[in-house]
mmCIF file of C-alpha atoms and ligand atoms in Angstrom:
data_model
loop_
_atom_site.group_PDB
_atom_site.id
_atom_site.type_symbol
_atom_site.label_atom_id
_atom_site.label_comp_id
_atom_site.label_asym_id
_atom_site.label_seq_id
_atom_site.Cartn_x
_atom_site.Cartn_y
_atom_site.Cartn_z
ATOM 1 C CA MET A 73 -4.463 4.115 13.671
ATOM 2 C CA GLU A 74 -3.498 7.308 11.637
ATOM 3 C CA SER A 75 -2.430 6.390 8.188
ATOM 4 C CA LEU A 76 -0.538 7.844 5.181
ATOM 5 C CA SER A 77 -2.506 9.288 2.145
ATOM 6 C CA VAL A 78 -0.324 7.311 -0.192
ATOM 7 C CA ARG A 79 0.141 3.426 -0.919
ATOM 8 C CA HIS A 80 3.804 3.805 -2.213
ATOM 9 C CA LEU A 81 6.493 5.976 -1.029
ATOM 10 C CA LEU A 82 7.853 7.028 -4.365
ATOM 11 C CA GLY A 83 9.058 10.601 -3.544
ATOM 12 C CA ILE A 84 8.294 13.553 -1.060
ATOM 13 C CA LYS A 85 6.317 15.121 -3.889
ATOM 14 C CA GLY A 86 2.908 13.600 -3.560
ATOM 15 C CA LEU A 87 3.010 13.675 0.561
ATOM 16 C CA THR A 88 1.207 16.051 2.585
ATOM 17 C CA SER A 89 2.587 17.751 5.548
ATOM 18 C CA HIS A 90 0.404 15.435 7.737
ATOM 19 C CA ASP A 91 2.167 12.425 6.036
ATOM 20 C CA VAL A 92 5.655 14.020 6.918
ATOM 21 C CA LYS A 93 4.824 14.657 10.293
ATOM 22 C CA LEU A 94 3.184 11.153 10.882
ATOM 23 C CA ILE A 95 6.392 9.445 9.528
ATOM 24 C CA LEU A 96 8.559 11.660 11.764
ATOM 25 C CA ASN A 97 6.426 10.987 14.883
ATOM 26 C CA THR A 98 6.228 7.364 14.236
ATOM 27 C CA ALA A 99 10.136 7.366 13.709
ATOM 28 C CA GLN A 100 10.399 8.922 17.168
ATOM 29 C CA GLN A 101 8.800 5.976 18.796
ATOM 30 C CA PHE A 102 10.920 3.530 16.870
ATOM 31 C CA LYS A 103 13.889 5.410 18.030
ATOM 32 C CA ASP A 104 12.838 4.795 21.482
ATOM 33 C CA VAL A 105 12.415 1.063 20.620
ATOM 34 C CA ILE A 106 15.871 0.653 19.035
ATOM 35 C CA ASN A 107 17.646 2.339 22.055
ATOM 36 C CA ARG A 108 16.141 -0.308 24.243
ATOM 37 C CA PRO A 109 18.049 -3.511 25.314
ATOM 38 C CA ILE A 110 15.592 -5.731 23.141
ATOM 39 C CA LYS A 111 15.474 -3.596 19.742
ATOM 40 C CA LYS A 112 13.157 -5.789 18.115
ATOM 41 C CA VAL A 113 9.062 -5.562 17.792
ATOM 42 C CA PRO A 114 6.885 -8.065 15.933
ATOM 43 C CA SER A 115 5.171 -5.327 13.867
ATOM 44 C CA LEU A 116 5.903 -6.760 10.403
ATOM 45 C CA ARG A 117 6.200 -10.504 11.453
ATOM 46 C CA ASP A 118 3.955 -11.640 8.477
ATOM 47 C CA VAL A 119 5.401 -9.253 5.904
ATOM 48 C CA THR A 120 8.306 -10.224 3.348
ATOM 49 C CA VAL A 121 10.366 -7.317 1.950
ATOM 50 C CA ALA A 122 12.426 -7.421 -1.198
ATOM 51 C CA ASN A 123 15.381 -5.032 -1.126
ATOM 52 C CA MET A 124 16.101 -4.236 -4.839
ATOM 53 C CA PHE A 125 19.315 -2.216 -5.601
ATOM 54 C CA PHE A 126 20.430 -1.618 -9.122
ATOM 55 C CA GLU A 127 22.787 1.024 -8.071
ATOM 56 C CA ASN A 128 25.552 0.991 -5.151
ATOM 57 C CA SER A 129 24.645 1.843 -1.654
ATOM 58 C CA THR A 130 25.866 1.515 2.041
ATOM 59 C CA ARG A 131 23.712 3.368 4.233
ATOM 60 C CA THR A 132 20.451 3.197 2.650
ATOM 61 C CA ARG A 133 20.736 -0.513 1.872
ATOM 62 C CA LEU A 134 21.908 -1.679 5.381
ATOM 63 C CA SER A 135 19.633 0.777 7.033
ATOM 64 C CA PHE A 136 16.455 -0.480 5.157
ATOM 65 C CA GLU A 137 17.675 -4.237 5.843
ATOM 66 C CA LEU A 138 18.199 -3.400 9.790
ATOM 67 C CA ALA A 139 14.733 -1.430 9.962
ATOM 68 C CA GLU A 140 12.988 -4.622 8.341
ATOM 69 C CA LYS A 141 14.777 -6.986 10.734
ATOM 70 C CA ARG A 142 13.985 -4.606 13.752
ATOM 71 C CA LEU A 143 10.400 -4.982 12.628
ATOM 72 C CA SER A 144 10.630 -8.677 12.449
ATOM 73 C CA ALA A 145 9.932 -8.873 8.760
ATOM 74 C CA ASP A 146 11.230 -11.536 6.416
ATOM 75 C CA VAL A 147 13.925 -9.985 4.016
ATOM 76 C CA ILE A 148 15.489 -10.915 0.618
ATOM 77 C CA ASN A 149 18.206 -8.640 -0.977
ATOM 78 C CA PHE A 150 18.631 -8.497 -4.781
ATOM 79 C CA SER A 151 21.614 -6.732 -6.336
ATOM 80 C CA SER A 152 21.462 -6.236 -10.114
ATOM 81 C CA SER A 153 25.165 -7.480 -10.410
ATOM 82 C CA GLY A 154 25.042 -11.322 -10.583
ATOM 83 C CA SER A 155 21.340 -11.273 -11.494
ATOM 84 C CA SER A 156 19.509 -12.228 -14.761
ATOM 85 C CA VAL A 157 19.198 -8.552 -15.563
ATOM 86 C CA SER A 158 22.525 -9.134 -17.413
ATOM 87 C CA LYS A 159 20.738 -11.754 -19.512
ATOM 88 C CA GLY A 160 18.230 -9.028 -20.615
ATOM 89 C CA GLU A 161 15.370 -9.522 -18.171
ATOM 90 C CA THR A 162 13.357 -6.316 -17.846
ATOM 91 C CA LEU A 163 12.609 -4.451 -14.528
ATOM 92 C CA VAL A 164 8.895 -5.361 -14.684
ATOM 93 C CA ASP A 165 9.727 -8.992 -15.297
ATOM 94 C CA THR A 166 12.278 -9.075 -12.521
ATOM 95 C CA VAL A 167 9.968 -7.536 -9.995
ATOM 96 C CA ASN A 168 6.878 -9.692 -10.910
ATOM 97 C CA ASN A 169 9.091 -12.933 -10.575
ATOM 98 C CA ILE A 170 10.188 -11.682 -7.080
ATOM 99 C CA LEU A 171 6.440 -10.931 -6.045
ATOM 100 C CA ALA A 172 5.563 -14.298 -7.394
ATOM 101 C CA MET A 173 7.368 -15.615 -4.299
ATOM 102 C CA LYS A 174 4.870 -14.028 -2.121
ATOM 103 C CA VAL A 175 6.926 -10.878 -1.390
ATOM 104 C CA ASP A 176 4.677 -7.937 0.013
ATOM 105 C CA MET A 177 6.890 -4.950 -0.390
ATOM 106 C CA ILE A 178 9.590 -3.608 -2.554
ATOM 107 C CA VAL A 179 12.431 -1.282 -1.654
ATOM 108 C CA MET A 180 14.253 -0.113 -4.743
ATOM 109 C CA ARG A 181 17.066 1.920 -5.717
ATOM 110 C CA HIS A 182 17.590 2.549 -9.292
ATOM 111 C CA PRO A 183 19.729 4.780 -11.545
ATOM 112 C CA ASN A 184 17.031 5.885 -13.702
ATOM 113 C CA PRO A 185 14.827 8.871 -12.442
ATOM 114 C CA GLY A 186 11.230 7.929 -12.349
ATOM 115 C CA ALA A 187 11.701 4.116 -12.225
ATOM 116 C CA PRO A 188 9.607 3.499 -8.953
ATOM 117 C CA VAL A 189 6.832 5.544 -10.263
ATOM 118 C CA PHE A 190 6.836 3.474 -13.732
ATOM 119 C CA LEU A 191 7.059 0.317 -11.567
ATOM 120 C CA ALA A 192 4.120 1.106 -9.561
ATOM 121 C CA ARG A 193 2.044 2.104 -12.332
ATOM 122 C CA GLU A 194 3.110 -1.138 -14.403
ATOM 123 C CA LEU A 195 2.567 -3.567 -11.551
ATOM 124 C CA GLN A 196 -1.236 -2.550 -11.386
ATOM 125 C CA LYS A 197 -1.553 -4.441 -14.629
ATOM 126 C CA TYR A 198 -0.647 -7.535 -13.063
ATOM 127 C CA PRO A 199 -3.103 -9.265 -10.733
ATOM 128 C CA LYS A 200 -0.477 -11.281 -8.844
ATOM 129 C CA SER A 201 1.587 -8.013 -8.153
ATOM 130 C CA ALA A 202 -0.791 -5.350 -7.811
ATOM 131 C CA HIS A 203 -0.868 -5.794 -3.999
ATOM 132 C CA ALA A 204 2.783 -4.755 -3.474
ATOM 133 C CA GLN A 205 3.971 -1.314 -1.941
ATOM 134 C CA ILE A 206 7.094 0.207 -3.467
ATOM 135 C CA ILE A 207 9.556 2.320 -1.553
ATOM 136 C CA ASN A 208 11.802 4.589 -3.563
ATOM 137 C CA ALA A 209 15.457 4.234 -2.110
ATOM 138 C CA GLY A 210 16.861 6.790 -4.563
ATOM 139 C CA ASP A 211 16.011 7.087 -8.201
ATOM 140 C CA GLY A 212 18.909 8.663 -10.224
ATOM 141 C CA THR A 213 18.894 12.360 -9.956
ATOM 142 C CA HIS A 214 15.305 12.504 -9.115
ATOM 143 C CA GLU A 215 14.405 11.889 -5.312
ATOM 144 C CA HIS A 216 15.628 9.995 -2.299
ATOM 145 C CA PRO A 217 12.573 10.510 0.020
ATOM 146 C CA THR A 218 13.941 8.430 2.997
ATOM 147 C CA GLN A 219 17.105 10.529 3.086
ATOM 148 C CA ALA A 220 15.017 13.869 3.148
ATOM 149 C CA LEU A 221 12.929 12.312 5.870
ATOM 150 C CA LEU A 222 15.813 11.314 8.124
ATOM 151 C CA ASP A 223 17.490 14.717 7.477
ATOM 152 C CA ALA A 224 14.243 16.521 8.616
ATOM 153 C CA PHE A 225 14.151 14.094 11.691
ATOM 154 C CA SER A 226 17.861 14.880 12.522
ATOM 155 C CA ILE A 227 17.129 18.751 12.231
ATOM 156 C CA ARG A 228 13.967 18.477 14.441
ATOM 157 C CA GLU A 229 15.720 16.428 17.023
ATOM 158 C CA ASN A 230 18.539 19.144 17.307
ATOM 159 C CA LEU A 231 16.674 22.248 16.793
ATOM 160 C CA GLY A 232 12.978 21.690 17.342
ATOM 161 C CA ASP A 233 9.996 22.432 15.114
ATOM 162 C CA LEU A 234 11.284 23.219 11.592
ATOM 163 C CA ILE A 235 9.044 26.238 11.053
ATOM 164 C CA GLY A 236 11.115 29.191 10.126
ATOM 165 C CA LYS A 237 14.423 27.379 10.326
ATOM 166 C CA LYS A 238 16.857 28.247 7.586
ATOM 167 C CA VAL A 239 18.531 25.449 5.782
ATOM 168 C CA ALA A 240 21.273 25.776 3.137
ATOM 169 C CA ILE A 241 21.585 22.795 0.800
ATOM 170 C CA ILE A 242 25.233 23.330 -0.619
ATOM 171 C CA GLY A 243 27.003 21.760 -3.542
ATOM 172 C CA ASP A 244 26.152 19.682 -6.493
ATOM 173 C CA ILE A 245 22.258 20.601 -6.761
ATOM 174 C CA MET A 246 21.971 19.697 -10.357
ATOM 175 C CA HIS A 247 22.752 15.961 -9.949
ATOM 176 C CA SER A 248 21.469 15.514 -6.470
ATOM 177 C CA ARG A 249 18.179 13.507 -5.600
ATOM 178 C CA VAL A 250 18.853 14.341 -1.918
ATOM 179 C CA ALA A 251 18.397 18.149 -2.837
ATOM 180 C CA LEU A 252 15.141 17.852 -4.512
ATOM 181 C CA SER A 253 13.648 15.625 -1.709
ATOM 182 C CA ASN A 254 14.988 17.839 0.928
ATOM 183 C CA ILE A 255 13.486 21.041 -0.622
ATOM 184 C CA TYR A 256 10.033 19.326 -0.780
ATOM 185 C CA CYS A 257 10.224 17.911 2.618
ATOM 186 C CA LEU A 258 11.575 21.034 4.212
ATOM 187 C CA LYS A 259 9.055 23.334 2.623
ATOM 188 C CA LEU A 260 6.297 20.991 3.701
ATOM 189 C CA LEU A 261 7.471 21.457 7.440
ATOM 190 C CA GLY A 262 7.721 25.390 6.967
ATOM 191 C CA ALA A 263 11.326 25.751 6.825
ATOM 192 C CA GLU A 264 13.166 28.291 4.726
ATOM 193 C CA VAL A 265 15.467 26.949 2.002
ATOM 194 C CA MET A 266 18.490 28.098 0.239
ATOM 195 C CA VAL A 267 20.615 26.268 -2.435
ATOM 196 C CA CYS A 268 24.256 27.282 -2.942
ATOM 197 C CA GLY A 269 26.876 26.224 -5.359
ATOM 198 C CA PRO A 270 28.596 27.142 -8.682
ATOM 199 C CA THR A 271 26.116 28.586 -11.270
ATOM 200 C CA THR A 272 26.875 25.493 -13.505
ATOM 201 C CA LEU A 273 25.572 23.040 -10.750
ATOM 202 C CA ILE A 274 22.256 24.995 -9.885
ATOM 203 C CA PRO A 275 19.453 23.897 -12.104
ATOM 204 C CA LYS A 276 17.545 26.865 -13.864
ATOM 205 C CA TYR A 277 14.125 25.655 -12.584
ATOM 206 C CA ILE A 278 15.071 25.292 -8.903
ATOM 207 C CA GLY A 279 13.674 29.145 -8.087
ATOM 208 C CA SER A 280 10.342 27.958 -9.096
ATOM 209 C CA LEU A 281 10.405 25.605 -5.967
ATOM 210 C CA GLY A 282 10.392 28.476 -3.661
ATOM 211 C CA VAL A 283 14.074 28.396 -2.615
ATOM 212 C CA LYS A 284 16.526 31.157 -2.358
ATOM 213 C CA ILE A 285 19.625 30.847 -4.676
ATOM 214 C CA GLU A 286 23.261 31.971 -3.513
ATOM 215 C CA HIS A 287 26.562 31.605 -5.119
ATOM 216 C CA ASN A 288 28.718 32.696 -2.341
ATOM 217 C CA LEU A 289 29.375 30.140 0.290
ATOM 218 C CA MET A 290 30.001 32.561 3.152
ATOM 219 C CA LYS A 291 26.781 34.411 2.621
ATOM 220 C CA ALA A 292 25.010 31.073 2.669
ATOM 221 C CA LEU A 293 26.711 30.025 5.829
ATOM 222 C CA GLU A 294 25.858 33.497 7.542
ATOM 223 C CA TRP A 295 22.223 33.028 6.647
ATOM 224 C CA CYS A 296 21.506 29.558 7.598
ATOM 225 C CA ASP A 297 20.984 27.605 11.016
ATOM 226 C CA VAL A 298 21.604 24.306 8.981
ATOM 227 C CA ALA A 299 24.211 23.654 6.264
ATOM 228 C CA ASN A 300 23.744 20.350 4.402
ATOM 229 C CA MET A 301 26.845 19.642 2.427
ATOM 230 C CA LEU A 302 26.373 17.537 -0.643
ATOM 231 C CA ARG A 303 28.817 15.577 -2.605
ATOM 232 C CA ILE A 304 30.129 16.440 -5.977
ATOM 233 C CA GLN A 305 28.653 13.388 -8.094
ATOM 234 C CA LEU A 306 31.307 13.061 -10.592
ATOM 235 C CA GLU A 307 29.811 9.656 -11.608
ATOM 236 C CA ARG A 308 26.755 11.411 -12.915
ATOM 237 C CA GLN A 309 28.509 14.479 -14.474
ATOM 238 C CA GLN A 310 28.856 14.182 -18.326
ATOM 239 C CA LEU A 311 30.299 17.592 -18.610
ATOM 240 C CA LYS A 312 32.959 19.615 -16.832
ATOM 241 C CA TYR A 313 31.248 21.949 -14.446
ATOM 242 C CA PHE A 314 34.114 23.589 -12.544
ATOM 243 C CA PRO A 315 37.914 23.872 -13.377
ATOM 244 C CA SER A 316 39.098 21.311 -10.758
ATOM 245 C CA LEU A 317 38.217 19.859 -7.369
ATOM 246 C CA ARG A 318 40.855 21.880 -5.795
ATOM 247 C CA GLU A 319 39.118 25.108 -6.985
ATOM 248 C CA TYR A 320 35.587 23.609 -5.991
ATOM 249 C CA ALA A 321 37.012 23.056 -2.540
ATOM 250 C CA LEU A 322 38.400 26.538 -2.325
ATOM 251 C CA TYR A 323 35.166 28.231 -3.215
ATOM 252 C CA PHE A 324 32.644 25.700 -2.191
ATOM 253 C CA GLY A 325 34.113 23.433 0.482
ATOM 254 C CA LEU A 326 33.585 23.878 4.120
ATOM 255 C CA ASN A 327 36.389 24.004 6.381
ATOM 256 C CA ARG A 328 37.114 24.907 10.060
ATOM 257 C CA LYS A 329 38.536 28.321 9.029
ATOM 258 C CA LYS A 330 35.182 29.438 7.352
ATOM 259 C CA LEU A 331 33.184 28.069 10.337
ATOM 260 C CA GLU A 332 35.317 30.057 12.655
ATOM 261 C CA LEU A 333 34.653 33.267 10.579
ATOM 262 C CA LEU A 334 30.912 32.891 11.698
ATOM 263 C CA ASN A 335 29.706 34.395 14.761
ATOM 264 C CA LYS A 336 27.286 31.625 15.525
ATOM 265 C CA LYS A 337 27.011 27.941 15.654
ATOM 266 C CA ILE A 338 25.526 26.251 12.801
ATOM 267 C CA LEU A 339 24.539 22.448 12.321
ATOM 268 C CA ILE A 340 26.527 20.555 9.564
ATOM 269 C CA MET A 341 24.905 17.766 7.750
ATOM 270 C CA HIS A 342 25.988 15.480 4.770
ATOM 271 C CA PRO A 343 23.956 12.432 3.352
ATOM 272 C CA GLY A 344 27.304 10.503 2.827
ATOM 273 C CA PRO A 345 29.345 9.103 1.199
ATOM 274 C CA ILE A 346 31.618 12.082 1.922
ATOM 275 C CA ASN A 347 34.372 13.456 -0.458
ATOM 276 C CA ARG A 348 36.627 14.376 2.562
ATOM 277 C CA GLY A 349 38.838 17.504 1.489
ATOM 278 C CA VAL A 350 36.318 18.240 -1.419
ATOM 279 C CA GLU A 351 32.882 19.544 -0.154
ATOM 280 C CA ILE A 352 33.936 19.335 3.650
ATOM 281 C CA THR A 353 37.116 18.823 5.502
ATOM 282 C CA SER A 354 37.564 16.141 8.228
ATOM 283 C CA ASP A 355 37.937 18.735 10.872
ATOM 284 C CA VAL A 356 34.517 19.852 10.298
ATOM 285 C CA ALA A 357 32.978 16.488 9.347
ATOM 286 C CA ASP A 358 34.207 14.920 12.620
ATOM 287 C CA SER A 359 33.746 17.975 14.765
ATOM 288 C CA GLY A 360 30.934 18.853 17.377
ATOM 289 C CA HIS A 361 29.129 20.890 14.696
ATOM 290 C CA SER A 362 28.414 17.720 12.601
ATOM 291 C CA ILE A 363 25.272 15.584 13.107
ATOM 292 C CA ILE A 364 26.414 13.156 9.979
ATOM 293 C CA LEU A 365 26.418 10.086 12.231
ATOM 294 C CA ASP A 366 23.315 10.985 13.861
ATOM 295 C CA GLN A 367 21.761 11.296 10.531
ATOM 296 C CA VAL A 368 22.729 7.625 9.716
ATOM 297 C CA GLU A 369 21.565 6.353 13.142
ATOM 298 C CA ASN A 370 18.114 8.214 12.712
ATOM 299 C CA GLY A 371 17.779 6.536 9.144
ATOM 300 C CA VAL A 372 17.067 3.134 10.806
ATOM 301 C CA ALA A 373 14.076 4.555 12.972
ATOM 302 C CA VAL A 374 12.621 6.663 9.956
ATOM 303 C CA ARG A 375 12.653 3.694 7.605
ATOM 304 C CA MET A 376 11.096 1.587 10.320
ATOM 305 C CA ALA A 377 8.398 4.198 10.400
ATOM 306 C CA ILE A 378 7.939 4.166 6.621
ATOM 307 C CA LEU A 379 7.865 0.381 6.446
ATOM 308 C CA TYR A 380 5.404 0.094 9.278
ATOM 309 C CA LEU A 381 2.928 2.707 8.046
ATOM 310 C CA LEU A 382 2.952 1.465 4.360
ATOM 311 C CA ALA A 383 2.601 -2.237 5.225
ATOM 312 C CA GLY A 384 -1.004 -3.649 4.846
ATOM 313 C CA LYS A 385 -1.996 -0.534 2.609
ATOM 314 C CA THR A 386 -3.800 -2.381 -0.127
ATOM 315 C CA ALA A 387 -4.566 -1.586 -3.702
ATOM 316 C CA SER A 388 -7.747 0.678 -4.105
HETATM 317 N N1 LIG B 79 23.086 8.771 1.685
HETATM 318 C C1 LIG B 79 22.979 7.730 0.918
HETATM 319 O O1 LIG B 79 22.131 7.347 0.094
HETATM 320 O O2 LIG B 79 24.004 6.744 0.997
HETATM 321 P P1 LIG B 79 24.190 5.423 0.241
HETATM 322 O O3 LIG B 79 24.395 5.679 -1.231
HETATM 323 O O4 LIG B 79 25.490 4.791 0.802
HETATM 324 O O5 LIG B 79 22.942 4.655 0.370
#
C-alpha cells in the first residue's frame, strides 16, 4: 500500500505533491463507497479516535465524526466548554489523559496557531502518548489542511487536473487559515493562485508564497476559473480593517450582477459558514455556479482518506 510521508497531518506545509495526490485519489475511492447503499467499511475497526474541539465548528466536526463512523472507528468527542480545561488543565495534560484511555488518533481544532505542531512535539516526551497521530482540524489563523484538500478535490471533480487552473481566493486573507492551506495545496498541484481583497486584509508576506495579488474584484473574477469566497472573520479582527460591512459588500462581495458581467462561467466556492449578503449574496451561493454543498459532501470522503492513510503510522 502507498503511504504518506508524514505521521501527523499538521498542515499542508510539510506534505509533498505525492501525499496530496494520494489523499485525493484515496478520497475518490471513499466517495464511491459512501454513495453505495451500505456506506460503511471496516477499515478502522480497531482504531479509536478522539475529536477535540476547542473552538466552534459545524462542518469539520460533524464531517470528521461521520468519516470515522463510516470507517467503523470508535469515536469520542471532546469540547472544551464543559471540560476540565475551565479548571486550568493544560492542553498536554488533557490530551495525555484522553490517550491513556487507549485512544489512537486525535483530531483537534484549536484557536491558537501552531497548537497541533506543539502537541505532536510534546507527546513524544510521554511513552504512553507517543503512538498517537494528530490531525489538525484548523488552528487559529494558521492552517486548515482538510479544508484545502476537500477544496482541491472539489475543483478537480469539476474541472479535472489542477495544473494551470486559475484560482482566486477572495476576502479576508489576513485572518484565514483556509487561504494559507489552499495556497500551499493548490501550488503543490500546479494551479495558479491569486488573492484578492482590501489592502488591509492581505498580509504583506503573501507575495513570497508565489501568488498574484489583486485589489479589484472584477479583475480577479475575469482572471480566474474558480473564485473561493472567504468569510470576513469579525471574531478574529482586533482592528477596523474596512469602514463598514455594507461598503465591503459593495467592493468585494460577489453578487449575480457582477457574475453576469463576465463573459464566462466560473466555479464559486465558499468554505462556510457564509455571511449571506456580505462576501456572497444568496442568489450566487445557491446558484448553479456554486459548488458549496459539494465541498461539504466531499469533506467526508477526504477526511476518510486522511484517517485511513494515517491510521497505523507508528512513531519512528
Ligand atoms: N469550513 C469550516 O471549517 O467550517 P466549520 O467551522 O463549521 O467547521
